PDB file of C-alpha atoms in Angstrom:
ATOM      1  CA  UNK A   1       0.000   0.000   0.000  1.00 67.00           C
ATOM      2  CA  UNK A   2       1.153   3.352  -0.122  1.00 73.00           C
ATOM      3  CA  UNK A   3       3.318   4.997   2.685  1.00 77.00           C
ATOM      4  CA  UNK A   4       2.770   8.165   4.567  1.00 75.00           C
ATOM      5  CA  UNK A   5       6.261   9.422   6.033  1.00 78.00           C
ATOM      6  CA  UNK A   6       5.933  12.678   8.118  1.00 76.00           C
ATOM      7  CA  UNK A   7       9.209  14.993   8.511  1.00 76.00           C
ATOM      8  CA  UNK A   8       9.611  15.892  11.924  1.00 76.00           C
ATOM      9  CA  UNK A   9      12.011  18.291  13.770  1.00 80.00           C
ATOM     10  CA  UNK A  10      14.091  16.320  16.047  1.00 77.00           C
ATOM     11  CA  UNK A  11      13.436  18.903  18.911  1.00 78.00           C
ATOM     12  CA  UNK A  12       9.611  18.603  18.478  1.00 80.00           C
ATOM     13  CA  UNK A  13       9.358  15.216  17.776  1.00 81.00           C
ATOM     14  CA  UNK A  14       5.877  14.634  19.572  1.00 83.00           C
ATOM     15  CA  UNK A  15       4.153  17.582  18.751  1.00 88.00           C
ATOM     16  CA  UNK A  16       4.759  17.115  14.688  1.00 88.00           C
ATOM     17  CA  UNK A  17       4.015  13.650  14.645  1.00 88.00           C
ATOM     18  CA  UNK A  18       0.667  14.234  16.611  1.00 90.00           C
ATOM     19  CA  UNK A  19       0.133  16.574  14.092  1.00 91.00           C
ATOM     20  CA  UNK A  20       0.994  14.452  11.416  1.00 90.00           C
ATOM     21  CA  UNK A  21      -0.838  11.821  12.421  1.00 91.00           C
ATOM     22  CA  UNK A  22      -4.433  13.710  12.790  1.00 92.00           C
ATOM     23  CA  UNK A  23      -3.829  15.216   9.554  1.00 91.00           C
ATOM     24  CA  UNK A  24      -3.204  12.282   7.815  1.00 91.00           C
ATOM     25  CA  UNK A  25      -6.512  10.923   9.425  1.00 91.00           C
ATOM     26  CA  UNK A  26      -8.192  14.269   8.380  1.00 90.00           C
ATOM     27  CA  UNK A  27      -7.384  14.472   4.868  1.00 88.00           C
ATOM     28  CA  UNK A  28      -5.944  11.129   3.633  1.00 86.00           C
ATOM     29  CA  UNK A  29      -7.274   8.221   5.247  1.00 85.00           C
ATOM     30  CA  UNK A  30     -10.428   8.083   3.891  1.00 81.00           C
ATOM     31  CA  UNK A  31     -11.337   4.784   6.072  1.00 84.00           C
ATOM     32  CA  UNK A  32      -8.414   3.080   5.146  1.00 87.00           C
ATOM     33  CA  UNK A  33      -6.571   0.024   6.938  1.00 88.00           C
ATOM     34  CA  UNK A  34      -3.522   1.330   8.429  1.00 90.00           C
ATOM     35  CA  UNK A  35      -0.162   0.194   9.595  1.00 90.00           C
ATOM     36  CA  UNK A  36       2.347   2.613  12.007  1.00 90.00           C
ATOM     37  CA  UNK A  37       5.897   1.635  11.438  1.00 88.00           C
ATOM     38  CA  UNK A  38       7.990   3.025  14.327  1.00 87.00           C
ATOM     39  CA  UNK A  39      11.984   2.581  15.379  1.00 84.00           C
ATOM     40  CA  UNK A  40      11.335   5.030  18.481  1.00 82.00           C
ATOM     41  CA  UNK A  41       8.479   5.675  20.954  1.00 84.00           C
ATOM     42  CA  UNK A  42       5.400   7.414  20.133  1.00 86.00           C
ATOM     43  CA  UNK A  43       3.788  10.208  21.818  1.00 87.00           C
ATOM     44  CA  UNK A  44       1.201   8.611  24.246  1.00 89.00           C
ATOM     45  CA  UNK A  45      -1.382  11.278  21.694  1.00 90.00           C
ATOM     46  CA  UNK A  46      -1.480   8.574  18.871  1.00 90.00           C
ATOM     47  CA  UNK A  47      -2.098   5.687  21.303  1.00 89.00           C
ATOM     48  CA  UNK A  48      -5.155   8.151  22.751  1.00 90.00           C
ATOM     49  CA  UNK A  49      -6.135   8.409  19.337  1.00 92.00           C
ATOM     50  CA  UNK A  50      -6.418   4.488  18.435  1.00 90.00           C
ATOM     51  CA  UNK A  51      -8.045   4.201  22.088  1.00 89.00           C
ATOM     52  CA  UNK A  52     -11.051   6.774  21.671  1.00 91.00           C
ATOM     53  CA  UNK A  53     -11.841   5.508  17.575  1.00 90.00           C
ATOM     54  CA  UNK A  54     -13.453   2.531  17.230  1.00 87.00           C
ATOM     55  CA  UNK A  55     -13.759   2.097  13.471  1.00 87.00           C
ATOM     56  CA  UNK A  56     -10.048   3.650  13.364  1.00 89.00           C
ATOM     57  CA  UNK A  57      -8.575   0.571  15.871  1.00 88.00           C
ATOM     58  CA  UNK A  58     -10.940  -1.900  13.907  1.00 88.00           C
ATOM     59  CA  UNK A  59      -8.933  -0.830  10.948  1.00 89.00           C
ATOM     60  CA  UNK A  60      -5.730  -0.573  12.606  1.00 90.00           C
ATOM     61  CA  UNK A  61      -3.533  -3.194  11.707  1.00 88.00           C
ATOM     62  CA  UNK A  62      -0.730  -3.237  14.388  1.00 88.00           C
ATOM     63  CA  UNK A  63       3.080  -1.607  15.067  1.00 88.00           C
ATOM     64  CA  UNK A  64       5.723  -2.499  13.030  1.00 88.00           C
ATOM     65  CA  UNK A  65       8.195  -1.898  15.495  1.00 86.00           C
ATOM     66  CA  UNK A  66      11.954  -1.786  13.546  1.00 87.00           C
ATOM     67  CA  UNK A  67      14.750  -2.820  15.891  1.00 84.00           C
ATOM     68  CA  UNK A  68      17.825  -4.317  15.787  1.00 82.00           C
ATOM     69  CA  UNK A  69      19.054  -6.422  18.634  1.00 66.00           C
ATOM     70  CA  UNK A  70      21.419  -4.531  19.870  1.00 59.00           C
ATOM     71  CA  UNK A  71      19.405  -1.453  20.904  1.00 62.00           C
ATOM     72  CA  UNK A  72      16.634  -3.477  21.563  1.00 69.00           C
ATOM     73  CA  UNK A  73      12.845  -2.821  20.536  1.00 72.00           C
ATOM     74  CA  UNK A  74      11.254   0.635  20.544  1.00 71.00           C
ATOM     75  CA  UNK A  75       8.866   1.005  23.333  1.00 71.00           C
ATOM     76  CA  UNK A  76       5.080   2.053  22.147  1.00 74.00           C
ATOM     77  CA  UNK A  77       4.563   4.966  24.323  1.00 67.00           C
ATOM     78  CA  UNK A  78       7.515   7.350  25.589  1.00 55.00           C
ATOM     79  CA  UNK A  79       6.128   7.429  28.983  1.00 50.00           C
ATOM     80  CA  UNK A  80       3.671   5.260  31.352  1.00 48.00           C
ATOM     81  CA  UNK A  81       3.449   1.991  32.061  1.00 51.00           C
ATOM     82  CA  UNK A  82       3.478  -1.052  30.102  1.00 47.00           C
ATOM     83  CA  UNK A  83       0.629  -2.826  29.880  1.00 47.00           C
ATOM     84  CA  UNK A  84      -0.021  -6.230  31.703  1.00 47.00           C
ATOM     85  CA  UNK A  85       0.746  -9.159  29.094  1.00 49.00           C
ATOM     86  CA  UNK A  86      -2.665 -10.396  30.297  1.00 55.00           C
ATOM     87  CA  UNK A  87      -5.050  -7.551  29.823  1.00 64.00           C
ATOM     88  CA  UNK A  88      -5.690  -6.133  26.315  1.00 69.00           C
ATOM     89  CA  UNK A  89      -4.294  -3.105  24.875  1.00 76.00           C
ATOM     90  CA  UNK A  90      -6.689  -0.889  25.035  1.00 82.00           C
ATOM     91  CA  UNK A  91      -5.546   1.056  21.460  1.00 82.00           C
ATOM     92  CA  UNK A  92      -5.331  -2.373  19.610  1.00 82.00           C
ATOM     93  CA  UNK A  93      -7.787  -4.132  18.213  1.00 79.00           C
ATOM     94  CA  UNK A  94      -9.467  -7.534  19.379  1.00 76.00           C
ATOM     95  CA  UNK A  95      -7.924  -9.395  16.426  1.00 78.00           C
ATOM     96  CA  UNK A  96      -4.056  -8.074  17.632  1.00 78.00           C
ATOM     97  CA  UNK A  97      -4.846  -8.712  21.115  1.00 68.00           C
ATOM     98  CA  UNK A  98      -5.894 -12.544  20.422  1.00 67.00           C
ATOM     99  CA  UNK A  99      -2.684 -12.573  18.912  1.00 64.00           C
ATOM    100  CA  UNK A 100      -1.055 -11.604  22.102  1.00 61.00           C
ATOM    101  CA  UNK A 101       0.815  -8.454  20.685  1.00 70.00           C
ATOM    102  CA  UNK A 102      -0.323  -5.641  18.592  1.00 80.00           C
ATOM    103  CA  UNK A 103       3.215  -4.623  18.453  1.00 82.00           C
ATOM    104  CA  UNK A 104       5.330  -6.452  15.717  1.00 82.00           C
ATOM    105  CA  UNK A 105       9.269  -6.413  15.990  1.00 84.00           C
ATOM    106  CA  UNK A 106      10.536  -6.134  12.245  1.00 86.00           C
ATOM    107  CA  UNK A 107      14.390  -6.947  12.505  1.00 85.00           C
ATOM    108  CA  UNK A 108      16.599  -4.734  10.829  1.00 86.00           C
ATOM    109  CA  UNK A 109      20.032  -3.124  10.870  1.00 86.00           C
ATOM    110  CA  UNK A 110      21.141   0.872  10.511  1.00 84.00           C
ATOM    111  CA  UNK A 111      23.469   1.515   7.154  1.00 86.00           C
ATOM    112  CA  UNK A 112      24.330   5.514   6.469  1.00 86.00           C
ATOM    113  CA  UNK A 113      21.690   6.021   9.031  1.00 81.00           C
ATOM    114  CA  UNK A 114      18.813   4.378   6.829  1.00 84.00           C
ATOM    115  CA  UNK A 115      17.146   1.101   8.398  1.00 83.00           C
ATOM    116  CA  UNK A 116      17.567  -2.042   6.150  1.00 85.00           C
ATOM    117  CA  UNK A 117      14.995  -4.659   6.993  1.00 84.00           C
ATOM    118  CA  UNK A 118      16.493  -8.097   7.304  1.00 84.00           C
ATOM    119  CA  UNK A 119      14.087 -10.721   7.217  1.00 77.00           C
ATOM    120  CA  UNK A 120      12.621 -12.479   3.949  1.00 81.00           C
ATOM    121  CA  UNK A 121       9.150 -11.999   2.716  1.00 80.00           C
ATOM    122  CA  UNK A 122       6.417  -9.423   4.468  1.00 82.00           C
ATOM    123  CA  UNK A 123       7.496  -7.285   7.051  1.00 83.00           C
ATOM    124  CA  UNK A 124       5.539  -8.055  10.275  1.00 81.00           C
ATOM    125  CA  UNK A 125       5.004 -11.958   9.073  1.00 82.00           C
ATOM    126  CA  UNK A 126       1.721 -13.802   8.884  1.00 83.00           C
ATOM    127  CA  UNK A 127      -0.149 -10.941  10.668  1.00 83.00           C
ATOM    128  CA  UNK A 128       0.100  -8.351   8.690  1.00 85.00           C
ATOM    129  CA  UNK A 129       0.249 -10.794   5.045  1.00 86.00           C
ATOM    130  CA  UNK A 130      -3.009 -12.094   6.224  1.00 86.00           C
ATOM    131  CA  UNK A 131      -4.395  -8.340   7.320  1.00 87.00           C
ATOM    132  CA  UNK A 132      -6.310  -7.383   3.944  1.00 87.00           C
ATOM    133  CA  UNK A 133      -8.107 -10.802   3.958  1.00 88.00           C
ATOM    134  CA  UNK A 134      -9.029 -10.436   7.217  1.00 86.00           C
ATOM    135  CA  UNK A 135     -10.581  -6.857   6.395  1.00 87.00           C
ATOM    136  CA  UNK A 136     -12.584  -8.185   3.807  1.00 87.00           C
ATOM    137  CA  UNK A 137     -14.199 -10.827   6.157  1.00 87.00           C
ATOM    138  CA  UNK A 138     -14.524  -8.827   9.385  1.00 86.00           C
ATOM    139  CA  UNK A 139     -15.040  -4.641   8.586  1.00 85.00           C
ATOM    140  CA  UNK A 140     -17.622  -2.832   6.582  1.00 80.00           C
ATOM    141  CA  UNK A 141     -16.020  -0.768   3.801  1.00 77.00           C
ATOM    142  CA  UNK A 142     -16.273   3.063   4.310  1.00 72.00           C
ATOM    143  CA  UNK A 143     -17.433   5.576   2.011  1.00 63.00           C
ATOM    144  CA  UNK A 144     -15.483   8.038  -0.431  1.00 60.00           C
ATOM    145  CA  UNK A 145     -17.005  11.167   1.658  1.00 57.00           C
ATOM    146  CA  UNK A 146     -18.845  13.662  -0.787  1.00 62.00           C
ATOM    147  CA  UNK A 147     -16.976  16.076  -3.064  1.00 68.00           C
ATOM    148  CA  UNK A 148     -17.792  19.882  -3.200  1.00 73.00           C
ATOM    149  CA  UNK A 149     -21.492  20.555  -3.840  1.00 74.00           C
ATOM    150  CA  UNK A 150     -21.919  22.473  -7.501  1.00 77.00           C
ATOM    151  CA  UNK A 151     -24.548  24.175  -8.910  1.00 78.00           C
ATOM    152  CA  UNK A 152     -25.391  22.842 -12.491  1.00 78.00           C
ATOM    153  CA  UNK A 153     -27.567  25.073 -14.463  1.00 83.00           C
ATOM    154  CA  UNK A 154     -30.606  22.944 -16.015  1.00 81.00           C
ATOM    155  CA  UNK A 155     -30.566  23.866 -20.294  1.00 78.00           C
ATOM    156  CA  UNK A 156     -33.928  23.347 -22.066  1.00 77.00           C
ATOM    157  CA  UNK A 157     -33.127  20.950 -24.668  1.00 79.00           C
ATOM    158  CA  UNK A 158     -34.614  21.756 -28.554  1.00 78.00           C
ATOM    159  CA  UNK A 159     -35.193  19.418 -31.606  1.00 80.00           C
ATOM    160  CA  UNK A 160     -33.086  20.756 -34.506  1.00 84.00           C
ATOM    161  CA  UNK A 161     -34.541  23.701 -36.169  1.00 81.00           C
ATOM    162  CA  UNK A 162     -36.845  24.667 -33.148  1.00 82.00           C
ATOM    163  CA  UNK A 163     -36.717  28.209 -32.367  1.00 80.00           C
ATOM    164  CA  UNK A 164     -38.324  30.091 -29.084  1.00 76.00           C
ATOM    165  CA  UNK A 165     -41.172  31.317 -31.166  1.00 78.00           C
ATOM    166  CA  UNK A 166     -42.096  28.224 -31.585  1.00 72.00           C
ATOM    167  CA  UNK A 167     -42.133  27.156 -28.343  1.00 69.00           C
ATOM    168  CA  UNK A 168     -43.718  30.037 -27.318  1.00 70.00           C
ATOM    169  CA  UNK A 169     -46.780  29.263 -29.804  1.00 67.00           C
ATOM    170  CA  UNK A 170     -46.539  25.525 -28.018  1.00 63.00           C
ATOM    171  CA  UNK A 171     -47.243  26.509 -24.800  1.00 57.00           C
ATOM    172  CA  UNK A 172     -50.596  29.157 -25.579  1.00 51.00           C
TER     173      UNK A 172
END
């Protein structure tokens, strides 16, 4: 599917990618499935966000959390508790918390400060490869919402050679 990157100042990290995030939902969602690819926490505003939206966490597909071993993997939120393992995440949907994480590590290494993912096939395994089917089965599709309203002006339409004289003379 297509990818939505936000830029980001480094000094405003959370504030620009709350801001990213809403606007994205604003103006390019569109009901769309989504997936958030991370390699750092996010701001506790985004996990809000999947918490209070139903139809947004039914469409919500998980964390692809990129990590290499060595710095170990990203935390979801940059402050607060975890979560226990046995009580649901409360920003994830039912189908990621019967799969006991909606966090996914994707292994990967840093080269000229670029992340190169290192496992075969789709990113995030079975769970996200078997994510559109499961759409398909389990949530209603959403609307396009409605372009800008136009006025259309409504043209009396004539047989060839009719004039309005004629028409006139129709109608008395």
């Amino acid at each position: 599917g297509e990818v939505y990157a936000p830029l980001y100042r480094d000094n405003a990290t959370h504030d620009d990618l709350t801001r990213a995030f809403e606007s994205y939902l604003r103006r390019d969602n569109r009901g769309r499935a989504l997936v958030i690819a991370h390699d750092r926490p996010l701001p506790e505003s985004i996990l809000a966000r999947l918490e209070q939206d139903s139809s947004l966490r039914e469409r919500f597909g998980g964390f692809l959390s990129i990590s290499d071993t060595k710095d170990g993997i990203p935390p979801l939120a940059v402050s607060g508790e975890p979560a226990s393992v046995d009580e649901p995440l409360p920003y994830c949907s039912d189908r990621l918390n019967d799969a006991a994480s909606c966090q996914i590590v994707v292994p990967a290494h840093k080269k000229k400060g670029l992340w190169i993912l290192t496992s075969e096939g789709t990113p995030g395994g079975d769970l996200i490869a078997s994510f559109p089917t499961w759409l398909d089965e389990n949530v209603g599709k959403m609307a396009e919402p409605l372009g800008d309203f136009e006025e259309v002006e409504i043209v009396d339409i004539r047989r060839p050679g009719e004039t309005d004289d004629e028409r006139d003379g129709e109608e008395n």
